[in-house]
Protein backbone atom coordinates (compact mmCIF):
# COMPACT_ATOMS: atom_id res chain seq x y z
CA UNK A 1 0.00 0.00 0.00
CA UNK A 2 1.24 3.49 -0.81
CA UNK A 3 1.54 6.26 1.68
CA UNK A 4 -0.70 9.28 1.20
CA UNK A 5 0.31 12.82 1.98
CA UNK A 6 -1.68 14.66 4.62
CA UNK A 7 -3.60 16.62 1.98
CA UNK A 8 -4.41 13.48 -0.03
CA UNK A 9 -5.48 11.61 3.12
CA UNK A 10 -7.83 14.42 4.17
CA UNK A 11 -9.27 14.68 0.65
CA UNK A 12 -9.84 10.90 0.51
CA UNK A 13 -11.45 10.76 3.94
CA UNK A 14 -13.59 13.92 3.89
CA UNK A 15 -13.81 14.83 0.22
CA UNK A 16 -12.44 17.85 -1.63
CA UNK A 17 -13.35 21.26 -0.17
CA UNK A 18 -16.12 23.02 -2.09
CA UNK A 19 -15.04 25.78 -4.48
CA UNK A 20 -15.31 29.18 -2.88
CA UNK A 21 -17.47 31.06 -5.37
CA UNK A 22 -17.40 34.17 -3.23
CA UNK A 23 -13.71 34.73 -4.09
CA UNK A 24 -14.42 34.33 -7.80
CA UNK A 25 -17.36 36.75 -7.65
CA UNK A 26 -15.35 39.35 -5.69
CA UNK A 27 -12.49 39.10 -8.19
CA UNK A 28 -14.87 39.43 -11.15
CA UNK A 29 -16.66 42.45 -9.63
CA UNK A 30 -13.34 44.10 -8.80
CA UNK A 31 -12.05 43.64 -12.36
CA UNK A 32 -15.33 44.93 -13.76
CA UNK A 33 -15.19 48.03 -11.54
CA UNK A 34 -11.60 48.74 -12.59
CA UNK A 35 -12.57 48.36 -16.26
CA UNK A 36 -15.54 50.72 -15.93
CA UNK A 37 -13.42 53.28 -14.03
CA UNK A 38 -10.77 53.18 -16.75
CA UNK A 39 -13.41 53.57 -19.47
CA UNK A 40 -14.98 56.61 -17.76
CA UNK A 41 -11.56 58.17 -17.14
CA UNK A 42 -10.47 57.70 -20.76
CA UNK A 43 -13.73 59.20 -22.09
CA UNK A 44 -13.26 62.27 -19.88
CA UNK A 45 -9.59 62.60 -20.83
CA UNK A 46 -10.31 62.27 -24.56
CA UNK A 47 -12.99 64.94 -24.36
CA UNK A 48 -10.70 67.63 -22.96
CA UNK A 49 -9.06 70.12 -25.30
CA UNK A 50 -5.30 69.87 -25.56
CA UNK A 51 -2.49 72.35 -26.04
CA UNK A 52 0.65 71.29 -27.89
CA UNK A 53 3.78 73.06 -29.01
CA UNK A 54 6.44 72.20 -31.54
CA UNK A 55 9.78 73.98 -31.79
CA UNK A 56 10.26 75.48 -35.26
CA UNK A 57 13.49 77.47 -35.07
CA UNK A 58 16.15 78.67 -32.69
CA UNK A 59 18.89 81.25 -32.82
CA UNK A 60 21.83 81.56 -30.46
CA UNK A 61 21.98 85.27 -29.61
CA UNK A 62 24.99 84.93 -27.28
CA UNK A 63 26.60 82.49 -24.85
CA UNK A 64 23.88 83.46 -22.36
CA UNK A 65 20.78 83.85 -24.58
CA UNK A 66 18.82 81.66 -26.96
CA UNK A 67 15.85 82.76 -29.05
CA UNK A 68 13.27 80.03 -29.71
CA UNK A 69 10.31 80.14 -32.10
CA UNK A 70 7.62 77.51 -31.68
CA UNK A 71 4.15 76.77 -32.99
CA UNK A 72 1.45 76.59 -30.30
CA UNK A 73 -1.75 74.71 -31.13
CA UNK A 74 -4.64 75.38 -28.73
CA UNK A 75 -8.36 76.24 -28.91
CA UNK A 76 -9.16 79.84 -29.83
CA UNK A 77 -9.51 82.09 -26.79
CA UNK A 78 -7.46 79.90 -24.45
CA UNK A 79 -4.51 80.99 -22.35
CA UNK A 80 -1.65 78.50 -22.31
CA UNK A 81 1.67 78.28 -20.46
CA UNK A 82 4.50 76.28 -22.03
CA UNK A 83 7.93 75.42 -20.65
CA UNK A 84 10.80 76.24 -23.02
CA UNK A 85 14.09 74.49 -22.16
CA UNK A 86 17.52 75.25 -23.61
CA UNK A 87 20.02 72.37 -23.72
CA UNK A 88 23.72 72.01 -24.53
CA UNK A 89 25.59 69.37 -26.57
CA UNK A 90 25.28 66.83 -23.73
CA UNK A 91 21.48 67.41 -23.61
CA UNK A 92 21.89 69.02 -20.19
CA UNK A 93 19.43 71.78 -19.30
CA UNK A 94 21.22 75.13 -19.39
CA UNK A 95 18.18 77.42 -19.30
CA UNK A 96 14.43 77.27 -18.78
CA UNK A 97 11.55 79.69 -19.13
CA UNK A 98 7.79 79.41 -18.75
CA UNK A 99 5.93 81.41 -21.37
CA UNK A 100 2.23 82.30 -21.08
CA UNK A 101 0.38 83.03 -24.32
CA UNK A 102 -3.20 84.11 -24.69
CA UNK A 103 -5.98 84.44 -25.04
CA UNK A 104 -5.12 82.99 -28.42
CA UNK A 105 -6.62 84.53 -31.56
CA UNK A 106 -6.20 81.46 -33.78
CA UNK A 107 -5.91 77.72 -33.29
CA UNK A 108 -2.25 77.84 -34.36
CA UNK A 109 0.00 80.62 -33.04
CA UNK A 110 3.70 81.28 -33.68
CA UNK A 111 5.49 82.28 -30.49
CA UNK A 112 9.03 83.65 -30.18
CA UNK A 113 10.76 83.91 -26.80
CA UNK A 114 14.24 84.43 -25.41
CA UNK A 115 15.68 82.03 -22.83
CA UNK A 116 18.54 83.05 -20.55
CA UNK A 117 21.24 80.34 -20.35
CA UNK A 118 24.14 79.60 -18.02
CA UNK A 119 26.20 77.99 -20.82
CA UNK A 120 26.08 78.16 -24.60
CA UNK A 121 22.95 76.35 -25.80
CA UNK A 122 22.80 74.11 -28.87
CA UNK A 123 19.17 73.03 -28.77
CA UNK A 124 15.73 73.80 -27.43
CA UNK A 125 12.68 71.84 -26.28
CA UNK A 126 9.14 73.08 -25.82
CA UNK A 127 7.22 70.88 -23.41
CA UNK A 128 4.58 70.82 -20.71
CA UNK A 129 1.96 73.07 -22.25
CA UNK A 130 -1.06 73.48 -19.98
CA UNK A 131 -4.14 75.69 -19.82
CA UNK A 132 -4.20 78.62 -17.40
CA UNK A 133 -7.42 79.22 -15.47
CA UNK A 134 -8.75 82.75 -15.78
PDB file of C-alpha atoms in Angstrom:
ATOM      1  CA  UNK A   1       0.000   0.000   0.000  1.00  0.00           C
ATOM      2  CA  UNK A   2       1.241   3.492  -0.814  1.00  0.00           C
ATOM      3  CA  UNK A   3       1.537   6.261   1.682  1.00  0.00           C
ATOM      4  CA  UNK A   4      -0.703   9.277   1.198  1.00  0.00           C
ATOM      5  CA  UNK A   5       0.312  12.817   1.976  1.00  0.00           C
ATOM      6  CA  UNK A   6      -1.679  14.659   4.617  1.00  0.00           C
ATOM      7  CA  UNK A   7      -3.595  16.622   1.982  1.00  0.00           C
ATOM      8  CA  UNK A   8      -4.410  13.481  -0.029  1.00  0.00           C
ATOM      9  CA  UNK A   9      -5.481  11.611   3.122  1.00  0.00           C
ATOM     10  CA  UNK A  10      -7.831  14.421   4.165  1.00  0.00           C
ATOM     11  CA  UNK A  11      -9.265  14.683   0.650  1.00  0.00           C
ATOM     12  CA  UNK A  12      -9.838  10.896   0.507  1.00  0.00           C
ATOM     13  CA  UNK A  13     -11.449  10.760   3.942  1.00  0.00           C
ATOM     14  CA  UNK A  14     -13.586  13.924   3.893  1.00  0.00           C
ATOM     15  CA  UNK A  15     -13.813  14.828   0.218  1.00  0.00           C
ATOM     16  CA  UNK A  16     -12.440  17.851  -1.629  1.00  0.00           C
ATOM     17  CA  UNK A  17     -13.350  21.258  -0.174  1.00  0.00           C
ATOM     18  CA  UNK A  18     -16.120  23.025  -2.087  1.00  0.00           C
ATOM     19  CA  UNK A  19     -15.039  25.783  -4.480  1.00  0.00           C
ATOM     20  CA  UNK A  20     -15.305  29.181  -2.878  1.00  0.00           C
ATOM     21  CA  UNK A  21     -17.473  31.062  -5.369  1.00  0.00           C
ATOM     22  CA  UNK A  22     -17.397  34.166  -3.227  1.00  0.00           C
ATOM     23  CA  UNK A  23     -13.713  34.726  -4.088  1.00  0.00           C
ATOM     24  CA  UNK A  24     -14.417  34.328  -7.803  1.00  0.00           C
ATOM     25  CA  UNK A  25     -17.364  36.750  -7.647  1.00  0.00           C
ATOM     26  CA  UNK A  26     -15.354  39.346  -5.685  1.00  0.00           C
ATOM     27  CA  UNK A  27     -12.487  39.100  -8.187  1.00  0.00           C
ATOM     28  CA  UNK A  28     -14.868  39.435 -11.146  1.00  0.00           C
ATOM     29  CA  UNK A  29     -16.664  42.447  -9.628  1.00  0.00           C
ATOM     30  CA  UNK A  30     -13.340  44.104  -8.802  1.00  0.00           C
ATOM     31  CA  UNK A  31     -12.053  43.641 -12.359  1.00  0.00           C
ATOM     32  CA  UNK A  32     -15.329  44.926 -13.762  1.00  0.00           C
ATOM     33  CA  UNK A  33     -15.187  48.033 -11.536  1.00  0.00           C
ATOM     34  CA  UNK A  34     -11.597  48.744 -12.594  1.00  0.00           C
ATOM     35  CA  UNK A  35     -12.573  48.362 -16.261  1.00  0.00           C
ATOM     36  CA  UNK A  36     -15.540  50.723 -15.926  1.00  0.00           C
ATOM     37  CA  UNK A  37     -13.423  53.285 -14.034  1.00  0.00           C
ATOM     38  CA  UNK A  38     -10.771  53.184 -16.755  1.00  0.00           C
ATOM     39  CA  UNK A  39     -13.415  53.574 -19.474  1.00  0.00           C
ATOM     40  CA  UNK A  40     -14.978  56.613 -17.756  1.00  0.00           C
ATOM     41  CA  UNK A  41     -11.558  58.173 -17.137  1.00  0.00           C
ATOM     42  CA  UNK A  42     -10.470  57.701 -20.762  1.00  0.00           C
ATOM     43  CA  UNK A  43     -13.733  59.199 -22.088  1.00  0.00           C
ATOM     44  CA  UNK A  44     -13.260  62.267 -19.884  1.00  0.00           C
ATOM     45  CA  UNK A  45      -9.586  62.601 -20.832  1.00  0.00           C
ATOM     46  CA  UNK A  46     -10.313  62.271 -24.557  1.00  0.00           C
ATOM     47  CA  UNK A  47     -12.994  64.939 -24.359  1.00  0.00           C
ATOM     48  CA  UNK A  48     -10.701  67.626 -22.957  1.00  0.00           C
ATOM     49  CA  UNK A  49      -9.062  70.119 -25.298  1.00  0.00           C
ATOM     50  CA  UNK A  50      -5.297  69.872 -25.558  1.00  0.00           C
ATOM     51  CA  UNK A  51      -2.489  72.347 -26.037  1.00  0.00           C
ATOM     52  CA  UNK A  52       0.648  71.285 -27.886  1.00  0.00           C
ATOM     53  CA  UNK A  53       3.777  73.064 -29.010  1.00  0.00           C
ATOM     54  CA  UNK A  54       6.438  72.204 -31.541  1.00  0.00           C
ATOM     55  CA  UNK A  55       9.785  73.978 -31.788  1.00  0.00           C
ATOM     56  CA  UNK A  56      10.258  75.480 -35.259  1.00  0.00           C
ATOM     57  CA  UNK A  57      13.488  77.469 -35.072  1.00  0.00           C
ATOM     58  CA  UNK A  58      16.146  78.671 -32.690  1.00  0.00           C
ATOM     59  CA  UNK A  59      18.888  81.248 -32.823  1.00  0.00           C
ATOM     60  CA  UNK A  60      21.830  81.561 -30.462  1.00  0.00           C
ATOM     61  CA  UNK A  61      21.980  85.271 -29.608  1.00  0.00           C
ATOM     62  CA  UNK A  62      24.995  84.932 -27.277  1.00  0.00           C
ATOM     63  CA  UNK A  63      26.596  82.488 -24.853  1.00  0.00           C
ATOM     64  CA  UNK A  64      23.883  83.460 -22.361  1.00  0.00           C
ATOM     65  CA  UNK A  65      20.785  83.845 -24.579  1.00  0.00           C
ATOM     66  CA  UNK A  66      18.824  81.661 -26.958  1.00  0.00           C
ATOM     67  CA  UNK A  67      15.854  82.756 -29.054  1.00  0.00           C
ATOM     68  CA  UNK A  68      13.269  80.026 -29.706  1.00  0.00           C
ATOM     69  CA  UNK A  69      10.309  80.137 -32.101  1.00  0.00           C
ATOM     70  CA  UNK A  70       7.617  77.505 -31.682  1.00  0.00           C
ATOM     71  CA  UNK A  71       4.149  76.771 -32.992  1.00  0.00           C
ATOM     72  CA  UNK A  72       1.452  76.592 -30.304  1.00  0.00           C
ATOM     73  CA  UNK A  73      -1.746  74.711 -31.133  1.00  0.00           C
ATOM     74  CA  UNK A  74      -4.640  75.376 -28.734  1.00  0.00           C
ATOM     75  CA  UNK A  75      -8.360  76.237 -28.907  1.00  0.00           C
ATOM     76  CA  UNK A  76      -9.165  79.841 -29.832  1.00  0.00           C
ATOM     77  CA  UNK A  77      -9.510  82.087 -26.786  1.00  0.00           C
ATOM     78  CA  UNK A  78      -7.463  79.897 -24.452  1.00  0.00           C
ATOM     79  CA  UNK A  79      -4.506  80.987 -22.345  1.00  0.00           C
ATOM     80  CA  UNK A  80      -1.647  78.495 -22.313  1.00  0.00           C
ATOM     81  CA  UNK A  81       1.669  78.280 -20.457  1.00  0.00           C
ATOM     82  CA  UNK A  82       4.501  76.283 -22.030  1.00  0.00           C
ATOM     83  CA  UNK A  83       7.929  75.418 -20.647  1.00  0.00           C
ATOM     84  CA  UNK A  84      10.804  76.239 -23.018  1.00  0.00           C
ATOM     85  CA  UNK A  85      14.090  74.492 -22.164  1.00  0.00           C
ATOM     86  CA  UNK A  86      17.524  75.251 -23.612  1.00  0.00           C
ATOM     87  CA  UNK A  87      20.018  72.375 -23.723  1.00  0.00           C
ATOM     88  CA  UNK A  88      23.724  72.008 -24.526  1.00  0.00           C
ATOM     89  CA  UNK A  89      25.587  69.365 -26.568  1.00  0.00           C
ATOM     90  CA  UNK A  90      25.275  66.831 -23.730  1.00  0.00           C
ATOM     91  CA  UNK A  91      21.476  67.412 -23.606  1.00  0.00           C
ATOM     92  CA  UNK A  92      21.887  69.023 -20.187  1.00  0.00           C
ATOM     93  CA  UNK A  93      19.427  71.775 -19.303  1.00  0.00           C
ATOM     94  CA  UNK A  94      21.224  75.130 -19.389  1.00  0.00           C
ATOM     95  CA  UNK A  95      18.178  77.415 -19.300  1.00  0.00           C
ATOM     96  CA  UNK A  96      14.432  77.268 -18.781  1.00  0.00           C
ATOM     97  CA  UNK A  97      11.555  79.695 -19.125  1.00  0.00           C
ATOM     98  CA  UNK A  98       7.794  79.408 -18.750  1.00  0.00           C
ATOM     99  CA  UNK A  99       5.926  81.406 -21.366  1.00  0.00           C
ATOM    100  CA  UNK A 100       2.233  82.298 -21.076  1.00  0.00           C
ATOM    101  CA  UNK A 101       0.376  83.035 -24.318  1.00  0.00           C
ATOM    102  CA  UNK A 102      -3.204  84.111 -24.690  1.00  0.00           C
ATOM    103  CA  UNK A 103      -5.978  84.438 -25.037  1.00  0.00           C
ATOM    104  CA  UNK A 104      -5.116  82.992 -28.425  1.00  0.00           C
ATOM    105  CA  UNK A 105      -6.620  84.530 -31.559  1.00  0.00           C
ATOM    106  CA  UNK A 106      -6.204  81.459 -33.776  1.00  0.00           C
ATOM    107  CA  UNK A 107      -5.909  77.715 -33.287  1.00  0.00           C
ATOM    108  CA  UNK A 108      -2.250  77.841 -34.359  1.00  0.00           C
ATOM    109  CA  UNK A 109      -0.004  80.617 -33.045  1.00  0.00           C
ATOM    110  CA  UNK A 110       3.704  81.278 -33.683  1.00  0.00           C
ATOM    111  CA  UNK A 111       5.492  82.284 -30.486  1.00  0.00           C
ATOM    112  CA  UNK A 112       9.030  83.649 -30.178  1.00  0.00           C
ATOM    113  CA  UNK A 113      10.758  83.913 -26.801  1.00  0.00           C
ATOM    114  CA  UNK A 114      14.237  84.429 -25.409  1.00  0.00           C
ATOM    115  CA  UNK A 115      15.675  82.030 -22.826  1.00  0.00           C
ATOM    116  CA  UNK A 116      18.543  83.054 -20.549  1.00  0.00           C
ATOM    117  CA  UNK A 117      21.236  80.344 -20.354  1.00  0.00           C
ATOM    118  CA  UNK A 118      24.137  79.597 -18.021  1.00  0.00           C
ATOM    119  CA  UNK A 119      26.204  77.989 -20.820  1.00  0.00           C
ATOM    120  CA  UNK A 120      26.077  78.161 -24.603  1.00  0.00           C
ATOM    121  CA  UNK A 121      22.949  76.354 -25.805  1.00  0.00           C
ATOM    122  CA  UNK A 122      22.796  74.115 -28.866  1.00  0.00           C
ATOM    123  CA  UNK A 123      19.172  73.034 -28.768  1.00  0.00           C
ATOM    124  CA  UNK A 124      15.730  73.801 -27.433  1.00  0.00           C
ATOM    125  CA  UNK A 125      12.684  71.837 -26.285  1.00  0.00           C
ATOM    126  CA  UNK A 126       9.142  73.080 -25.820  1.00  0.00           C
ATOM    127  CA  UNK A 127       7.223  70.882 -23.408  1.00  0.00           C
ATOM    128  CA  UNK A 128       4.581  70.823 -20.711  1.00  0.00           C
ATOM    129  CA  UNK A 129       1.955  73.071 -22.250  1.00  0.00           C
ATOM    130  CA  UNK A 130      -1.064  73.483 -19.980  1.00  0.00           C
ATOM    131  CA  UNK A 131      -4.144  75.689 -19.822  1.00  0.00           C
ATOM    132  CA  UNK A 132      -4.195  78.617 -17.403  1.00  0.00           C
ATOM    133  CA  UNK A 133      -7.419  79.220 -15.471  1.00  0.00           C
ATOM    134  CA  UNK A 134      -8.749  82.753 -15.778  1.00  0.00           C
TER     135      UNK A 134
END
